[in-house]
């Protein structure tokens, strides 16, 4: 994709200052595909490990510009602009990719808000139409319909309206989120440290280097006979009963190659020898990552290539990328992590080490 266009006039200077507010520093443990120690052989698989790795394995590989558009097309330039105005951190930036899930109470709250929305958009308007017809053809507003109208308004319309308006304002960031409604942390992939962390009850359950995980595409049949997919990182040397489910933002019903493209993006994100994946959600972070700063300067990349698009232009570009990638590989050549990087091709990467 051509991202070397001149930035549009009227670019937000304060936002540029925010983009440059700090530059991340890589630690010695950060993953570098050009410079890493050869990994120990996999231990013999026990029953639990065989069950955990029974899916389709995705190997480490050299990365490409390939991306999956699924899960990324939901975030439009308009949404990103609103997120940038708030103090809330993005789930994906120059230091970490966070995975979260709804708590039990928040799932109930979302369900109730959904029911309220359905009532407001469908059932209640139908009832009011019936009341109107009864008034029109009944020759007036007698006691029966009048009482029913009042009860529906008081005990259905107003509660539904309050619930759904609260839901909208909460999503817009105008209300403080009650502790029992807060999402639960599931995992974190940290680019600057090279570590992968799985959380249990929002507390770290384990933390290990990214290169010590095997990526496996799990599948399970639905009642309709289709397959649901989940891309999972399984620690190679410990018999944990759980893995790190990294593909939640994608959904579970796409082609296998799309999960491979997502794995390509994740590897590129964790690899400090490569710039960040060139996607909208990470564009504000590009000017805070050392490798990406150098890459963008060398290629004269427009720092607001994605963000200056309209939502319609963004959707069209996502469609173009999806079509253009149909006949291109999802990843580059495999990397044998048990032998280490090719000594004839290895290039030492200058890191900004944490002091």
CSV table of C-alpha atoms in Angstrom, one decimal:
chain,number,residue,atom,x,y,z
A,1,UNK,CA,0.0,0.0,0.0
A,2,UNK,CA,1.2,3.5,-0.8
A,3,UNK,CA,1.5,5.5,2.3
A,4,UNK,CA,4.0,8.1,1.2
A,5,UNK,CA,1.4,10.8,0.4
A,6,UNK,CA,1.9,14.3,1.7
A,7,UNK,CA,-0.1,14.9,4.9
A,8,UNK,CA,-3.3,16.9,4.5
A,9,UNK,CA,-3.4,20.6,5.3
A,10,UNK,CA,-4.8,21.6,8.7
A,11,UNK,CA,-3.2,18.6,10.4
A,12,UNK,CA,-3.8,18.7,14.1
A,13,UNK,CA,-0.5,20.0,15.7
A,14,UNK,CA,-1.5,19.0,19.2
A,15,UNK,CA,-2.1,15.4,18.0
A,16,UNK,CA,1.4,15.4,16.5
A,17,UNK,CA,2.8,16.5,19.8
A,18,UNK,CA,0.8,13.7,21.5
A,19,UNK,CA,2.2,11.2,19.0
A,20,UNK,CA,5.7,12.3,19.9
A,21,UNK,CA,5.2,12.4,23.6
A,22,UNK,CA,7.6,9.5,24.3
A,23,UNK,CA,9.6,6.9,22.5
A,24,UNK,CA,9.5,3.3,23.9
A,25,UNK,CA,12.7,1.5,24.8
A,26,UNK,CA,13.4,-2.1,24.0
A,27,UNK,CA,14.6,-4.5,26.7
A,28,UNK,CA,17.2,-7.2,26.2
A,29,UNK,CA,14.4,-9.8,26.3
A,30,UNK,CA,12.5,-8.3,23.4
A,31,UNK,CA,12.0,-10.7,20.4
A,32,UNK,CA,14.2,-10.1,17.4
A,33,UNK,CA,13.9,-12.5,14.5
A,34,UNK,CA,17.4,-11.5,13.3
A,35,UNK,CA,19.1,-12.2,16.7
A,36,UNK,CA,17.8,-14.8,19.1
A,37,UNK,CA,19.2,-17.8,20.9
A,38,UNK,CA,18.4,-21.2,19.5
A,39,UNK,CA,15.5,-22.8,21.4
A,40,UNK,CA,15.7,-26.0,23.3
A,41,UNK,CA,14.0,-29.1,21.7
A,42,UNK,CA,10.4,-29.7,22.5
A,43,UNK,CA,9.9,-32.1,25.4
A,44,UNK,CA,8.1,-35.3,24.9
A,45,UNK,CA,4.4,-34.8,24.7
A,46,UNK,CA,2.2,-36.1,27.5
A,47,UNK,CA,-1.6,-36.5,27.2
A,48,UNK,CA,-2.3,-32.9,28.2
A,49,UNK,CA,0.2,-31.5,25.8
A,50,UNK,CA,-1.2,-33.6,22.9
A,51,UNK,CA,-4.7,-32.4,23.7
A,52,UNK,CA,-3.5,-28.8,23.8
A,53,UNK,CA,-1.6,-28.9,20.5
A,54,UNK,CA,-4.0,-31.1,18.6
A,55,UNK,CA,-4.9,-28.2,16.2
A,56,UNK,CA,-3.0,-26.9,13.1
A,57,UNK,CA,0.4,-25.5,14.1
A,58,UNK,CA,1.6,-22.2,12.7
A,59,UNK,CA,5.4,-21.9,12.6
A,60,UNK,CA,7.5,-18.8,13.3
A,61,UNK,CA,8.3,-17.1,10.0
A,62,UNK,CA,9.8,-14.1,8.3
A,63,UNK,CA,7.0,-11.5,8.2
A,64,UNK,CA,5.4,-9.7,5.3
A,65,UNK,CA,3.0,-6.7,4.9
A,66,UNK,CA,0.1,-9.2,4.9
A,67,UNK,CA,-2.7,-8.3,7.3
A,68,UNK,CA,-6.2,-9.6,8.0
A,69,UNK,CA,-8.9,-7.1,7.6
A,70,UNK,CA,-11.3,-9.0,9.9
A,71,UNK,CA,-11.6,-7.3,13.3
A,72,UNK,CA,-9.7,-4.3,12.0
A,73,UNK,CA,-12.5,-2.9,9.8
A,74,UNK,CA,-14.7,-2.3,12.8
A,75,UNK,CA,-12.4,0.5,14.0
A,76,UNK,CA,-12.9,3.4,11.6
A,77,UNK,CA,-11.0,6.7,11.4
A,78,UNK,CA,-14.0,8.4,13.1
A,79,UNK,CA,-13.8,6.0,16.1
A,80,UNK,CA,-10.0,6.4,16.3
A,81,UNK,CA,-10.4,10.2,16.3
A,82,UNK,CA,-12.8,9.9,19.3
A,83,UNK,CA,-10.4,7.5,21.1
A,84,UNK,CA,-7.5,9.9,20.7
A,85,UNK,CA,-9.5,12.7,22.3
A,86,UNK,CA,-10.0,10.6,25.5
A,87,UNK,CA,-7.4,9.7,28.0
A,88,UNK,CA,-8.3,6.0,27.7
A,89,UNK,CA,-5.4,3.8,26.4
A,90,UNK,CA,-6.0,1.8,23.2
A,91,UNK,CA,-6.0,-1.9,23.5
A,92,UNK,CA,-3.1,-2.0,21.0
A,93,UNK,CA,-0.2,0.4,20.9
A,94,UNK,CA,3.6,0.6,20.6
A,95,UNK,CA,4.2,-1.4,23.8
A,96,UNK,CA,1.4,-3.9,24.3
A,97,UNK,CA,-1.4,-5.8,22.7
A,98,UNK,CA,-4.1,-6.4,25.4
A,99,UNK,CA,-6.9,-8.9,25.3
A,100,UNK,CA,-9.9,-8.5,27.5
A,101,UNK,CA,-13.3,-10.1,28.0
A,102,UNK,CA,-16.5,-9.1,29.6
A,103,UNK,CA,-17.1,-10.1,33.3
A,104,UNK,CA,-20.2,-12.1,34.2
A,105,UNK,CA,-22.1,-9.0,35.4
A,106,UNK,CA,-21.0,-7.0,32.4
A,107,UNK,CA,-22.4,-9.7,30.1
A,108,UNK,CA,-25.7,-9.5,31.9
A,109,UNK,CA,-25.6,-5.7,31.6
A,110,UNK,CA,-25.0,-5.9,27.8
A,111,UNK,CA,-27.8,-8.4,27.4
A,112,UNK,CA,-30.2,-6.2,29.3
A,113,UNK,CA,-29.1,-3.2,27.3
A,114,UNK,CA,-29.7,-5.2,24.1
A,115,UNK,CA,-33.2,-6.2,25.2
A,116,UNK,CA,-34.0,-2.5,26.0
A,117,UNK,CA,-32.8,-1.5,22.5
A,118,UNK,CA,-35.0,-4.1,20.9
A,119,UNK,CA,-38.0,-3.0,22.9
A,120,UNK,CA,-37.3,0.7,22.0
A,121,UNK,CA,-36.8,0.0,18.3
A,122,UNK,CA,-39.5,-2.6,17.8
A,123,UNK,CA,-42.0,-3.7,20.4
A,124,UNK,CA,-42.8,-0.4,22.1
A,125,UNK,CA,-43.4,1.6,18.9
A,126,UNK,CA,-45.8,-1.2,17.8
A,127,UNK,CA,-47.7,-0.9,21.1
A,128,UNK,CA,-48.0,2.9,20.7
A,129,UNK,CA,-49.3,2.4,17.1
A,130,UNK,CA,-51.9,0.1,18.5
A,131,UNK,CA,-52.9,2.7,21.2
A,132,UNK,CA,-53.1,5.3,18.4
A,133,UNK,CA,-55.4,3.1,16.3
A,134,UNK,CA,-57.6,2.3,19.4
A,135,UNK,CA,-57.9,6.1,20.0
A,136,UNK,CA,-58.7,6.8,16.4
A,137,UNK,CA,-61.2,4.1,15.7
A,138,UNK,CA,-62.6,4.0,19.3
A,139,UNK,CA,-63.9,7.5,19.1
A,140,UNK,CA,-61.8,8.8,21.9
A,141,UNK,CA,-59.4,8.1,24.7
A,142,UNK,CA,-61.5,6.0,27.2
A,143,UNK,CA,-60.3,4.7,30.5
A,144,UNK,CA,-58.9,1.3,29.3
A,145,UNK,CA,-56.5,2.4,26.6
A,146,UNK,CA,-55.5,5.4,28.7
A,147,UNK,CA,-54.5,3.3,31.7
A,148,UNK,CA,-52.6,0.8,29.5
A,149,UNK,CA,-50.8,3.7,27.7
A,150,UNK,CA,-49.7,5.1,31.1
A,151,UNK,CA,-48.5,1.7,32.5
A,152,UNK,CA,-46.5,0.9,29.3
A,153,UNK,CA,-44.9,4.3,29.4
A,154,UNK,CA,-44.1,4.2,33.1
A,155,UNK,CA,-43.0,0.6,33.5
A,156,UNK,CA,-41.6,-0.2,30.1
A,157,UNK,CA,-40.6,2.8,27.9
A,158,UNK,CA,-39.0,4.9,30.6
A,159,UNK,CA,-36.9,2.0,32.2
A,160,UNK,CA,-35.8,0.9,28.7
A,161,UNK,CA,-34.9,4.4,27.7
A,162,UNK,CA,-32.9,5.0,30.9
A,163,UNK,CA,-31.0,1.7,30.5
A,164,UNK,CA,-30.1,2.2,26.9
A,165,UNK,CA,-29.2,5.9,27.3
A,166,UNK,CA,-26.9,4.9,30.2
A,167,UNK,CA,-25.4,2.2,28.0
A,168,UNK,CA,-24.7,4.7,25.2
A,169,UNK,CA,-23.2,7.3,27.6
A,170,UNK,CA,-21.1,4.6,29.3
A,171,UNK,CA,-19.7,3.5,25.9
A,172,UNK,CA,-18.9,7.2,25.1
A,173,UNK,CA,-16.9,7.5,28.3
A,174,UNK,CA,-19.2,9.9,30.2
A,175,UNK,CA,-19.9,7.7,33.2
A,176,UNK,CA,-17.5,6.0,35.6
A,177,UNK,CA,-17.6,2.2,35.1
A,178,UNK,CA,-18.6,0.3,38.2
A,179,UNK,CA,-16.0,-2.2,39.3
A,180,UNK,CA,-18.3,-5.2,38.7
A,181,UNK,CA,-18.9,-4.0,35.1
A,182,UNK,CA,-15.2,-3.7,34.2
A,183,UNK,CA,-13.8,-6.0,31.6
A,184,UNK,CA,-11.3,-8.7,32.7
A,185,UNK,CA,-7.8,-8.8,31.4
A,186,UNK,CA,-7.1,-12.0,29.5
A,187,UNK,CA,-3.6,-11.6,28.1
A,188,UNK,CA,-0.9,-9.1,27.2
A,189,UNK,CA,1.7,-9.3,24.4
A,190,UNK,CA,4.5,-6.8,25.2
A,191,UNK,CA,6.7,-5.6,22.3
A,192,UNK,CA,9.3,-3.8,24.4
A,193,UNK,CA,9.9,-6.7,26.7
A,194,UNK,CA,9.1,-9.6,24.4
A,195,UNK,CA,7.0,-11.2,27.1
A,196,UNK,CA,3.6,-12.9,26.9
A,197,UNK,CA,1.4,-12.8,30.0
A,198,UNK,CA,-1.8,-14.7,30.6
A,199,UNK,CA,-4.1,-13.4,33.4
A,200,UNK,CA,-6.4,-15.3,35.7
A,201,UNK,CA,-9.0,-13.2,37.5
A,202,UNK,CA,-7.2,-10.1,36.2
A,203,UNK,CA,-3.9,-11.2,37.9
A,204,UNK,CA,-0.8,-12.6,36.1
A,205,UNK,CA,-1.0,-16.4,35.9
A,206,UNK,CA,2.2,-16.9,33.9
A,207,UNK,CA,4.7,-14.8,31.9
A,208,UNK,CA,7.2,-16.2,29.4
A,209,UNK,CA,9.2,-15.0,26.3
A,210,UNK,CA,7.2,-14.8,23.1
A,211,UNK,CA,9.6,-17.2,21.3
A,212,UNK,CA,8.9,-20.0,23.9
A,213,UNK,CA,5.3,-20.3,22.6
A,214,UNK,CA,3.9,-22.5,19.8
A,215,UNK,CA,1.1,-21.0,17.9
A,216,UNK,CA,-1.8,-23.5,17.2
A,217,UNK,CA,-5.1,-22.9,15.4
A,218,UNK,CA,-7.7,-24.8,17.4
A,219,UNK,CA,-11.0,-25.8,15.9
A,220,UNK,CA,-14.3,-27.1,17.3
A,221,UNK,CA,-17.5,-28.0,15.4
A,222,UNK,CA,-20.7,-26.0,15.9
A,223,UNK,CA,-24.2,-27.5,16.1
A,224,UNK,CA,-24.7,-26.6,12.5
A,225,UNK,CA,-21.6,-28.5,11.4
A,226,UNK,CA,-19.3,-25.5,10.8
A,227,UNK,CA,-16.0,-25.0,12.5
A,228,UNK,CA,-15.2,-22.3,15.1
A,229,UNK,CA,-11.5,-21.3,15.2
A,230,UNK,CA,-9.3,-19.9,17.9
A,231,UNK,CA,-5.6,-19.0,17.6
A,232,UNK,CA,-3.8,-20.0,20.8
A,233,UNK,CA,-0.3,-19.7,22.1
A,234,UNK,CA,0.8,-22.8,23.9
A,235,UNK,CA,3.9,-22.7,26.1
A,236,UNK,CA,6.4,-25.1,24.7
A,237,UNK,CA,8.2,-26.1,28.0
A,238,UNK,CA,5.5,-26.1,30.7
A,239,UNK,CA,2.4,-28.2,31.0
A,240,UNK,CA,-0.1,-25.5,31.6
A,241,UNK,CA,-3.7,-26.6,31.2
A,242,UNK,CA,-4.6,-23.3,29.3
A,243,UNK,CA,-3.1,-21.4,26.5
A,244,UNK,CA,-3.2,-17.7,25.4
A,245,UNK,CA,-6.2,-17.0,23.1
A,246,UNK,CA,-4.9,-14.2,20.9
A,247,UNK,CA,-7.5,-14.1,18.1
A,248,UNK,CA,-10.5,-12.9,20.0
A,249,UNK,CA,-10.8,-9.6,18.1
A,250,UNK,CA,-11.1,-11.6,14.8
A,251,UNK,CA,-14.1,-13.7,15.6
A,252,UNK,CA,-14.3,-17.5,15.1
A,253,UNK,CA,-15.7,-18.1,11.6
A,254,UNK,CA,-13.2,-17.0,9.0
A,255,UNK,CA,-11.0,-18.9,6.6
A,256,UNK,CA,-7.8,-20.5,7.9
A,257,UNK,CA,-5.6,-18.2,5.9
A,258,UNK,CA,-7.0,-15.2,7.7
A,259,UNK,CA,-5.8,-16.6,11.1
A,260,UNK,CA,-2.4,-17.2,9.4
A,261,UNK,CA,-2.4,-13.5,8.4
A,262,UNK,CA,-3.3,-12.5,11.9
A,263,UNK,CA,-0.3,-14.6,13.2
A,264,UNK,CA,1.9,-12.8,10.6
A,265,UNK,CA,0.7,-9.5,12.1
A,266,UNK,CA,1.4,-10.6,15.7
A,267,UNK,CA,4.9,-11.8,14.8
A,268,UNK,CA,5.6,-8.5,13.1
A,269,UNK,CA,4.3,-6.6,16.1
A,270,UNK,CA,6.5,-8.6,18.5
A,271,UNK,CA,9.6,-8.5,16.3
A,272,UNK,CA,11.6,-5.3,17.1
A,273,UNK,CA,13.7,-5.7,13.9
A,274,UNK,CA,10.5,-4.9,12.0
A,275,UNK,CA,8.2,-1.8,12.0
A,276,UNK,CA,4.8,-2.1,13.5
A,277,UNK,CA,2.1,-3.5,11.2
A,278,UNK,CA,0.7,-0.7,9.1
A,279,UNK,CA,-2.9,-0.6,10.3
A,280,UNK,CA,-5.2,2.1,11.5
A,281,UNK,CA,-5.3,1.1,15.2
A,282,UNK,CA,-1.5,1.3,15.4
A,283,UNK,CA,-0.9,4.4,13.4
A,284,UNK,CA,-0.9,6.8,16.4
A,285,UNK,CA,1.8,4.6,18.0
A,286,UNK,CA,4.1,4.5,15.0
A,287,UNK,CA,5.9,7.7,16.1
A,288,UNK,CA,6.7,6.3,19.5
A,289,UNK,CA,8.4,3.1,18.4
A,290,UNK,CA,12.1,3.3,17.5
A,291,UNK,CA,12.2,0.8,14.6
A,292,UNK,CA,9.0,2.2,13.1
A,293,UNK,CA,10.3,5.8,13.4
A,294,UNK,CA,13.4,4.9,11.4
A,295,UNK,CA,11.4,2.9,8.8
A,296,UNK,CA,8.8,5.7,8.3
A,297,UNK,CA,11.5,8.3,7.9
A,298,UNK,CA,13.3,6.2,5.3
A,299,UNK,CA,10.1,5.6,3.3
A,300,UNK,CA,8.7,9.1,3.8
A,301,UNK,CA,5.4,7.7,5.2
A,302,UNK,CA,2.5,10.0,5.7
A,303,UNK,CA,2.0,9.9,9.5
A,304,UNK,CA,-1.7,10.3,9.1
A,305,UNK,CA,-2.2,8.1,6.1
A,306,UNK,CA,-5.1,6.1,7.7
A,307,UNK,CA,-6.5,8.7,10.1
A,308,UNK,CA,-7.1,11.4,7.4
A,309,UNK,CA,-9.3,9.0,5.4
A,310,UNK,CA,-13.1,9.2,5.6
A,311,UNK,CA,-14.9,6.1,6.9
A,312,UNK,CA,-16.0,5.4,3.3
A,313,UNK,CA,-12.4,5.7,2.0
A,314,UNK,CA,-11.2,3.5,4.8
A,315,UNK,CA,-13.8,0.8,4.0
A,316,UNK,CA,-12.9,0.9,0.3
A,317,UNK,CA,-9.2,0.6,1.1
A,318,UNK,CA,-9.9,-2.5,3.3
A,319,UNK,CA,-11.8,-4.1,0.5
A,320,UNK,CA,-9.0,-3.4,-1.9
A,321,UNK,CA,-6.4,-4.9,0.5
A,322,UNK,CA,-8.6,-8.0,0.9
A,323,UNK,CA,-8.9,-8.5,-2.8
A,324,UNK,CA,-5.2,-7.8,-3.5
A,325,UNK,CA,-4.1,-10.4,-0.9
A,326,UNK,CA,-6.1,-13.3,-2.3
A,327,UNK,CA,-3.2,-14.5,-4.4
A,328,UNK,CA,-0.4,-13.6,-2.1
A,329,UNK,CA,1.2,-15.7,0.7
A,330,UNK,CA,0.1,-14.9,4.3
A,331,UNK,CA,3.6,-15.1,5.7
A,332,UNK,CA,7.2,-15.2,4.7
A,333,UNK,CA,9.7,-18.1,4.8
A,334,UNK,CA,9.6,-20.3,8.0
A,335,UNK,CA,12.2,-19.7,10.7
A,336,UNK,CA,13.8,-22.7,12.4
A,337,UNK,CA,13.8,-21.4,16.0
A,338,UNK,CA,15.7,-24.5,17.2
A,339,UNK,CA,18.7,-23.6,15.0
A,340,UNK,CA,18.5,-19.9,15.6
A,341,UNK,CA,18.7,-17.2,12.9
A,342,UNK,CA,20.9,-17.9,9.8
A,343,UNK,CA,24.3,-16.7,10.7
A,344,UNK,CA,25.1,-15.6,7.1
A,345,UNK,CA,21.9,-13.5,7.0
A,346,UNK,CA,21.7,-12.4,10.6
A,347,UNK,CA,21.8,-8.7,11.1
A,348,UNK,CA,22.4,-7.4,14.6
A,349,UNK,CA,19.7,-4.9,15.6
A,350,UNK,CA,20.6,-1.8,17.5
A,351,UNK,CA,18.3,-1.8,20.6
A,352,UNK,CA,17.5,1.0,22.9
A,353,UNK,CA,18.1,-0.9,26.1
A,354,UNK,CA,16.3,-0.1,29.2
A,355,UNK,CA,18.6,1.5,31.8
